[in-house]
Amino acid sequence: MNKTNERKLTIARAMAEAVAQELRVDPRVFVMGEDIGALGGVYGNTRGLLEEFGAERIRDTPISETAFIGAAVGAAQDGMRPVVELMFVDFFGVCFDAIYNMMAKNTYFSGGSFKVPMVLMTSTGGGYSDGGQHSQCVYGTFAHLPGMKVVAPSNAYDAKGLMTAAMRDDSPVVYMYHKGLQGMGWLGTEPGATVHVPEESYALEIGKAKVVRDGTDVTVVSLGMGVHHAMKAAKELQEQGVSAEVIDLVSLVPLDRDTIRASVAKTGRLIVVDEDYMSYGVSGEIIASVTEHDISVLKAPPKRVAFPDVPIPFARVMEQFCLPNPDKIVAAWAGMQAA
Amino acid sequence: MNKTNERKLTIARAMAEAVAQELRVDPRVFVMGEDIGALGGVYGNTRGLLEEFGAERIRDTPISETAFIGAAVGAAQDGMRPVVELMFVDFFGVCFDAIYNMMAKNTYFSGGSFKVPMVLMTSTGGGYSDGGQHSQCVYGTFAHLPGMKVVAPSNAYDAKGLMTAAMRDDSPVVYMYHKGLQGMGWLGTEPGATVHVPEESYALEIGKAKVVRDGTDVTVVSLGMGVHHAMKAAKELQEQGVSAEVIDLVSLVPLDRDTIRASVAKTGRLIVVDEDYMSYGVSGEIIASVTEHDISVLKAPPKRVAFPDVPIPFARVMEQFCLPNPDKIVAAWAGMQAA
Amino acid sequence: MTPSRDQLHWMYRNMVTSRRLEEAIAKIYLEGKTPVFNMANGPIPGEMHLSDGQEPVAVGVCAHLTAEDVVTATHRPHHQAIAKGVDLDRMVAEIFGKATGPSGGRGGHMHIFDPAVNFACSGIIAQGMGPAVGAALSRKVQGKPGVAVAFVGEGAVNQGGWHEAMNLAALWKLPFICVIEDNAWGISVAKAAATSVPRNDVRAAAYGIPGHHVEDNDPYAIFEVAGEAVARARAGEGPTLIEVETYRLAGHFMGDAEAYRPEGEKDGLFAKDPIPKMRWRMLTDGTATETELDAIEVESAERVDAAIKFARESADPAPEDALTSVFAA
Amino acid sequence: MTPSRDQLHWMYRNMVTSRRLEEAIAKIYLEGKTPVFNMANGPIPGEMHLSDGQEPVAVGVCAHLTAEDVVTATHRPHHQAIAKGVDLDRMVAEIFGKATGPSGGRGGHMHIFDPAVNFACSGIIAQGMGPAVGAALSRKVQGKPGVAVAFVGEGAVNQGGWHEAMNLAALWKLPFICVIEDNAWGISVAKAAATSVPRNDVRAAAYGIPGHHVEDNDPYAIFEVAGEAVARARAGEGPTLIEVETYRLAGHFMGDAEAYRPEGEKDGLFAKDPIPKMRWRMLTDGTATETELDAIEVESAERVDAAIKFARESADPAPEDALTSVFAA
Ligand SMILES: Cc1ncc(C[n+]2csc(CCOP(=O)(O)OP(=O)(O)O)c2C)c(N)n1
Ligand SMILES: Cc1ncc(C[n+]2csc(CCOP(=O)(O)OP(=O)(O)O)c2C)c(N)n1
Ligand SMILES: [Mg+2]
Ligand SMILES: [Mg+2]
């Protein structure tokens, strides 16, 4: 995936490119959200769109998430293909009804006679001391509730392909991008997320996990930022003579359980890395998905490296103490050996 | 627990009694919500309170959940002890910010200098064809996010003791009562929930699961309505010569992992029964909690009997097809044997 | 703007059809629910919110709409669905939870959808505001004709989403109309106990748009203000807010004992039942004859009977179809 | 109602203290963030929203409040915290994420809490409305004195929670005041691009309460309307809505290039900086002498320096304390 020649893009630019390419060919697409016009999105993912497509199709909104996400549902049902932005996923609490009870369910409630082809893109993640209302992931919250696809890219190549796929999907897709991967320097970006991105439009299949590193001793499953932690940990483990396989979930809904199970069947060990709160979330689901399927393959109890069940603290030392990192993954491996 | 003499109360009456008893002794307590006054609550759990305590302390509100739950946070921080009702948990989407980002976090954000002693009571569950916006449990959603305790009684004795405990707790408690257990005939109530309730005030410790049936072959873990399904299944299994242990979680946060692990260590088998959506929720967390601790005790992969990942359908045949029931639990046992 | 003779007959027909349907449902709903009233039982399980008395709002507004216009309705949607032209057979089948319903039984009476006439509804208060505004936006952006109407109860006006949507519609000057059916109650809570102003039309000032108030459930007056509002919207002049004083002749939902109502209130409302009132007015001013109105009444009753027969005779959905239609096909 | 000489000096002192603090933070914030601007670095990491230019609102309102009154502020809370009397040393320590902050570093600059003066703030738009209304309810129900003031930005007025809380406060006639700091921008979105009416005081009509508008960031005028509103609230006459035209002299947050601002706008604002303006006015009308104001300025700067010294010298929290204070002790 890491072609070093050619065309390295940040996730922000990859997202904007995907959106721009669809805007060019599909008149039904438009973009709506706070500060996505002149500012180009707080995270840069709509940069340049206003200039090319104008204010009718690139709409700054009032701070009225319930109204504009609800409006996107109505526009989608009326045949358009809105891409809306919820600036921080932390803000979902003011508008979740429009999301989980309407966007996600109207296809079902209408027996499929209404379609809701829209993309809800939203930023996740912490690590830069933005405090407990601006640093969350809440992956588990979105993935738990039926009716919406949920994807989370870990690099620019996937970011573009997933965005194109999301915009072309006839069902609502929640597109969760991690601030620390955006390629915005002011967010202390992870360089591994900035990769080669083909210029032409392409779509990834939604619902497929990726084995991003082959290994034989342990399977490390993660998404978004966690994939980069996992890759770093895998390198460190390799120095210890341990071969870690790394799986990038890419999509939480649908969840590609087969890929995870096949990997754990091979390695016999599972570590889940999740920046979201530990309990009742992604880490539990991955572990359950493996163990309910077959416990005989497991050589050790699965482990999780997740955010503890506390609000996200502001102070850097506290936040870093809570966040997953490569060291914690390596330690989880060590813990498995001890057990 | 099922004393048949004396004083059988429905959960609705047990809740109202607990609230009334605290209202009598603690002037800081007041109740707020939609239709909790003259109507006595759609589910009867505030019946009689307006008459005894008057409209200042028993406040009907506008249909403004964000405002009145936010107001409860402010009143709690100002030294009062509000009990607020969110009529159906399904409505959390219009007001979740006030709940998960403020009620649940202000204690932490203030380093403990502000306390938020409030109870958010809310009805859960389906089974009576109320459609996909009036039948959900979303247990996992509330339990996933840090800062709020989350309890769910399965019978009137626990209902009263938990409510008293919740009102006396200095932290916010989400009190999730299942409509089908309320003892309101029009909701087709489960008779097993109506049990002996002592008249005097008492509090249960929040965070303790209960082994409500001893067994040796399989542990069935559930909460709320699921406990009754589990008990019925256990009886059926007994006829097949299988001894099922049944655990009533009672509390999702804190989660009493020790009790679950001890039981599974004994039985070697685990079935989780959850009326909430299957993925990324309670069932995954329980299975992960057991398997991350010790896989060697497991004689078979754990199983879940949960609501499939689809919105809740209206038509009775469809809804009943999706809901957990005793037969599905028995079938899960059978599946474990086959595997 | 006064309704033509044809429009009046159309309005009366739809009012009567709606009332007949609600009467029929009220009866059928109780089947299987006696002696013990348990919502889960009978051919129509679940909650049931009837619209008896509120028909004038639906017909007065929808008289100005075509199939291409958009309506979002609430948990109490039958009168509006009928006035908007939703297929009655299939709608009733959905209320019964049958496979022939437009949602194949997945939706039920709070989730009736009909793309042919751009009708949708939902069970969360004020939830229809956003989608109606979005449909209006869709038409404006695409240069396509059509106005969008969100019907809400007076209780919904205190919900945050209502405010956000009003501001958005006004800001973007969308072809949108919010029609408030003020039936004086939100379940057991009186309007005065929930709303800080006596009349919600004054809230139009908060968005810089026209606000209208219609007294006494008058279908003629509703027709008039709605006509203005629709014309305004079609002319690209932006949204309008209309509050109509209407009557809830039924309980909030089936099974509601309504002990919270002041004594005598219901009697007073029944005395003002808009259907006999309109009948009387048409006969008096000569816009209809007895024969015509009798025919409308008979036809409406027959139409309802046929729909109920269709619903009753339709098959239940296959249980496992509960797992389909989660995502678009 | 005009401010007394003492009140004026108090107001000026708090305006200057606030400004000195913001200036100091702006400088310190960049420590460790050059040459590469990365929010995560330096003694003050994370987002930083400064209040330069908005001081008149805070002081004009808080001049009427005592420690017992309640204030909820926003993501831009420093000026209000200072005017409300939040302990400056500890507040700055919290901004630095130190153990000596009132939240021990858990909160940060958007989550400053001080129970001694009933001050709280939060990072979600309009989130403080509910708690302020609830505190007002608490006082009313318990018969305890005190009014509650929610400060919000003009952008927050389009948020649903704002509307719900206004209705609730008006309905229950609570001792509540909503003060809108209209700094003309919500991040990059101009008020006119977000709000369907030019002035939000007209929205008071939607709740049947008085609405006031103050032009041109004038601390004297703010003092006057706030005084009326507080007196009204204390007298049990219910809530008031106040919108103040103020200026955001800084970017939305540190690092904001403000390319969205029309050219010259910022220069115009700096020319109207309320602090030199007030200084000039007091000197002109004789309510203060140069010596007095110089002293205030020196003392304010020293106060800020001391607070920053305190914060800098305070210890970091223990990392594992991140796991404490989730629930009440
Ligand atoms: C957000 C939300 N809160 C509460 C409810 C429960 N509820 C259903 S109908 C209703 C009353 C609605 O009153 P109104 O808007 O006046 O409509 P009406 O029932 O009178 O037609 C309430 C509170 C809901 N469905 N959604
Ligand atoms: C519900 C919500 N939506 C969006 C944001 C992101 N956000 C933070 S500040 C801001 C602008 C606020 O504008 P205004 O209320 O006028 O306050 P100002 O920043 O001008 O002081 C936005 C959109 C948020 N914090 N909460
Ligand atoms: Mg009503
Ligand atoms: Mg502003």
Coordinates of N, CA and C in Angstrom, one line a residue, chain D residues 45-152:
Chain D
P45 N -1.6 22.7 25.6 CA -2.0 22.0 24.4 C -3.5 22.1 24.1
G46 N -3.9 21.6 23.0 CA -5.3 21.5 22.7 C -5.8 22.8 22.1
E47 N -7.1 22.9 21.9 CA -7.8 24.1 21.3 C -7.7 25.2 22.3
M48 N -7.6 26.4 21.8 CA -7.6 27.6 22.7 C -8.5 28.7 22.1
H49 N -9.6 29.0 22.8 CA -10.5 30.0 22.3 C -10.4 31.3 23.2
L50 N -9.9 32.3 22.7 CA -9.6 33.5 23.5 C -10.8 34.5 23.3
S51 N -10.9 35.3 24.4 CA -12.1 36.2 24.4 C -11.8 37.7 24.2
D52 N -10.6 38.0 23.7 CA -10.2 39.4 23.4 C -11.4 40.1 22.7
G53 N -11.8 41.2 23.3 CA -12.8 42.0 22.7 C -14.2 41.8 23.3
Q54 N -14.4 40.7 23.9 CA -15.7 40.4 24.4 C -15.8 40.6 25.9
E55 N -14.8 41.3 26.5 CA -14.8 41.5 27.9 C -16.0 42.3 28.4
P56 N -16.5 43.3 27.6 CA -17.6 44.2 28.2 C -18.8 43.3 28.6
V57 N -19.1 42.3 27.8 CA -20.3 41.5 28.1 C -20.1 40.9 29.5
A58 N -19.0 40.3 29.7 CA -18.8 39.6 30.9 C -18.9 40.5 32.1
V59 N -18.2 41.6 32.0 CA -18.2 42.5 33.2 C -19.5 43.3 33.4
G60 N -20.2 43.6 32.3 CA -21.4 44.4 32.4 C -22.5 43.5 33.0
V61 N -22.4 42.2 32.8 CA -23.4 41.3 33.4 C -23.0 40.9 34.8
C62 N -21.8 40.5 35.0 CA -21.4 39.9 36.3 C -21.2 41.0 37.3
A63 N -21.2 42.3 36.9 CA -21.2 43.4 37.9 C -22.5 43.3 38.8
H64 N -23.5 42.6 38.3 CA -24.7 42.5 39.1 C -24.8 41.2 39.8
L65 N -23.9 40.4 39.7 CA -24.0 39.0 40.3 C -23.1 38.9 41.5
T66 N -23.5 38.0 42.4 CA -22.7 37.7 43.6 C -22.2 36.2 43.4
A67 N -21.4 35.8 44.3 CA -20.9 34.4 44.2 C -22.0 33.4 44.2
E68 N -23.1 33.7 44.8 CA -24.2 32.8 45.0 C -25.0 32.6 43.6
D69 N -24.9 33.6 42.8 CA -25.5 33.5 41.5 C -24.8 32.5 40.6
V70 N -25.5 32.0 39.6 CA -24.9 30.9 38.8 C -24.6 31.4 37.4
V71 N -23.4 31.0 36.9 CA -23.1 31.3 35.5 C -22.7 30.1 34.8
T72 N -23.2 29.8 33.6 CA -22.7 28.8 32.7 C -22.1 29.5 31.5
A73 N -20.9 29.1 31.2 CA -20.2 29.8 30.1 C -19.9 28.7 29.0
T74 N -19.2 29.1 28.0 CA -19.0 28.3 26.8 C -17.6 27.8 26.6
H75 N -17.3 27.5 25.4 CA -15.9 27.1 25.0 C -15.0 28.3 25.1
R76 N -15.6 29.5 25.2 CA -14.8 30.7 25.2 C -15.0 31.4 26.6
P77 N -14.5 30.9 27.6 CA -15.0 31.2 29.0 C -14.2 32.1 29.8
H78 N -13.0 32.5 29.4 CA -12.1 33.1 30.4 C -12.6 34.5 30.9
H79 N -13.1 35.3 30.0 CA -13.5 36.6 30.5 C -14.7 36.5 31.5
Q80 N -15.6 35.5 31.2 CA -16.7 35.4 32.1 C -16.2 34.8 33.5
A81 N -15.3 33.8 33.4 CA -14.8 33.2 34.6 C -14.2 34.3 35.5
I82 N -13.4 35.1 34.9 CA -12.7 36.2 35.7 C -13.8 37.1 36.3
A83 N -14.7 37.5 35.5 CA -15.7 38.5 36.0 C -16.6 37.8 37.0
K84 N -16.7 36.5 36.9 CA -17.6 35.8 38.0 C -16.8 35.6 39.2
G85 N -15.5 35.8 39.2 CA -14.7 35.6 40.4 C -14.1 34.3 40.6
V86 N -13.9 33.5 39.5 CA -13.3 32.2 39.6 C -11.8 32.4 40.1
D87 N -11.3 31.6 40.9 CA -10.0 31.7 41.4 C -9.0 31.7 40.3
L88 N -8.3 32.8 40.1 CA -7.4 32.9 38.9 C -6.3 31.9 38.9
D89 N -5.6 31.8 40.0 CA -4.5 30.8 40.0 C -4.9 29.5 39.6
R90 N -5.9 29.0 40.2 CA -6.4 27.6 39.9 C -6.9 27.5 38.5
M91 N -7.6 28.5 38.1 CA -8.2 28.5 36.7 C -7.0 28.4 35.7
V92 N -6.0 29.2 35.9 CA -4.9 29.1 34.9 C -4.2 27.8 35.0
A93 N -4.1 27.3 36.2 CA -3.5 26.0 36.4 C -4.3 24.9 35.6
E94 N -5.6 25.0 35.6 CA -6.4 24.1 34.8 C -6.1 24.3 33.3
I95 N -6.0 25.5 32.9 CA -5.7 25.7 31.5 C -4.4 25.1 31.1
F96 N -3.5 25.1 32.0 CA -2.2 24.4 31.8 C -2.3 22.9 32.0
G97 N -3.4 22.4 32.5 CA -3.5 21.0 32.8 C -2.7 20.5 34.0
K98 N -2.7 21.3 35.0 CA -1.9 21.0 36.2 C -2.8 20.4 37.3
A99 N -2.1 19.7 38.2 CA -2.8 19.1 39.3 C -3.5 20.1 40.2
T100 N -3.0 21.3 40.2 CA -3.6 22.3 41.1 C -4.8 23.0 40.5
G101 N -5.2 22.7 39.2 CA -6.4 23.2 38.6 C -7.6 22.7 39.4
P102 N -8.7 23.4 39.3 CA -9.9 22.9 40.1 C -10.3 21.5 39.6
S103 N -10.0 21.1 38.4 CA -10.3 19.7 38.0 C -9.1 18.8 38.0
G104 N -8.0 19.3 38.5 CA -6.8 18.5 38.5 C -6.3 18.2 37.1
G105 N -6.6 19.0 36.2 CA -6.2 18.8 34.8 C -7.1 18.0 33.9
R106 N -8.2 17.5 34.5 CA -9.1 16.6 33.8 C -9.9 17.5 32.8
G107 N -10.1 18.7 33.1 CA -11.0 19.5 32.3 C -10.4 20.3 31.2
G108 N -9.5 21.2 31.6 CA -8.9 22.0 30.5 C -9.7 23.3 30.3
H109 N -9.3 24.1 29.3 CA -9.8 25.4 29.2 C -11.3 25.5 28.9
M110 N -11.9 24.4 28.4 CA -13.3 24.4 28.1 C -14.1 23.9 29.2
H111 N -13.4 23.4 30.3 CA -14.2 22.8 31.4 C -13.6 23.3 32.7
I112 N -13.9 24.6 32.9 CA -13.5 25.2 34.1 C -14.7 25.3 35.1
F113 N -14.5 24.7 36.2 CA -15.6 24.6 37.2 C -15.1 25.2 38.5
D114 N -16.0 26.1 39.1 CA -15.6 26.6 40.4 C -16.9 26.7 41.3
P115 N -17.1 25.7 42.1 CA -18.3 25.7 42.9 C -18.4 26.9 43.9
A116 N -17.3 27.4 44.3 CA -17.3 28.5 45.2 C -18.1 29.7 44.6
V117 N -18.0 29.9 43.3 CA -18.7 31.0 42.7 C -19.8 30.5 41.7
N118 N -20.1 29.2 41.8 CA -21.1 28.7 40.9 C -20.9 28.9 39.5
F119 N -19.7 28.6 39.1 CA -19.3 28.8 37.7 C -19.0 27.4 37.0
A120 N -19.5 27.3 35.8 CA -19.3 26.0 35.0 C -19.2 26.4 33.6
C121 N -18.5 25.6 32.8 CA -18.6 25.9 31.3 C -18.5 24.5 30.6
S122 N -18.6 24.6 29.3 CA -18.6 23.3 28.5 C -18.3 23.6 27.1
G123 N -18.0 22.5 26.4 CA -17.5 22.7 25.0 C -18.5 22.5 23.9
I124 N -19.7 22.1 24.3 CA -20.7 21.8 23.3 C -21.7 23.1 23.2
I125 N -21.9 23.5 22.0 CA -22.7 24.7 21.7 C -24.1 24.6 22.4
A126 N -24.4 25.6 23.2 CA -25.7 25.8 23.8 C -25.9 24.8 25.0
Q127 N -24.8 24.1 25.3 CA -25.0 23.0 26.4 C -25.2 23.7 27.8
G128 N -24.7 24.9 28.0 CA -24.9 25.5 29.3 C -26.3 26.0 29.6
M129 N -27.1 26.0 28.5 CA -28.5 26.5 28.7 C -29.3 25.7 29.7
G130 N -29.3 24.4 29.6 CA -30.1 23.6 30.4 C -29.7 23.7 31.9
P131 N -28.4 23.5 32.2 CA -27.9 23.6 33.6 C -28.2 25.0 34.2
A132 N -28.1 26.0 33.5 CA -28.5 27.3 34.0 C -29.9 27.4 34.4
V133 N -30.8 26.9 33.4 CA -32.2 26.9 33.7 C -32.5 26.0 34.9
G134 N -31.8 24.9 35.0 CA -32.0 24.0 36.2 C -31.5 24.6 37.5
A135 N -30.5 25.4 37.4 CA -30.0 26.0 38.7 C -31.1 27.1 39.1
A136 N -31.6 27.8 38.1 CA -32.7 28.7 38.4 C -33.9 28.0 39.0
L137 N -34.2 26.9 38.4 CA -35.3 26.1 38.9 C -35.0 25.7 40.4
S138 N -33.8 25.2 40.6 CA -33.4 24.8 41.9 C -33.6 25.9 43.0
R139 N -33.2 27.1 42.6 CA -33.4 28.3 43.5 C -34.9 28.6 43.7
K140 N -35.6 28.6 42.7 CA -37.0 28.9 42.8 C -37.8 27.9 43.6
V141 N -37.6 26.6 43.3 CA -38.3 25.5 44.0 C -37.9 25.5 45.5
Q142 N -36.6 25.8 45.8 CA -36.2 25.7 47.2 C -36.4 27.1 47.9
G143 N -36.8 28.1 47.2 CA -37.0 29.4 47.8 C -35.6 30.0 48.2
K144 N -34.6 29.6 47.4 CA -33.3 30.2 47.7 C -33.0 31.3 46.8
P145 N -32.2 32.3 47.2 CA -31.9 33.4 46.3 C -30.9 33.0 45.2
G146 N -30.9 33.8 44.2 CA -29.9 33.6 43.2 C -30.5 33.6 41.8
V147 N -29.8 34.1 40.9 CA -30.2 34.1 39.5 C -29.2 33.3 38.7
A148 N -29.6 32.7 37.6 CA -28.7 32.0 36.8 C -28.6 32.6 35.4
V149 N -27.3 32.8 35.0 CA -27.1 33.4 33.7 C -26.4 32.4 32.8
A150 N -26.9 32.2 31.6 CA -26.2 31.4 30.6 C -25.7 32.3 29.5
F151 N -24.3 32.4 29.4 CA -23.7 33.1 28.3 C -23.6 32.1 27.1
V152 N -24.0 32.6 25.9 CA -23.8 31.8 24.7 C -23.4 32.7 23.6

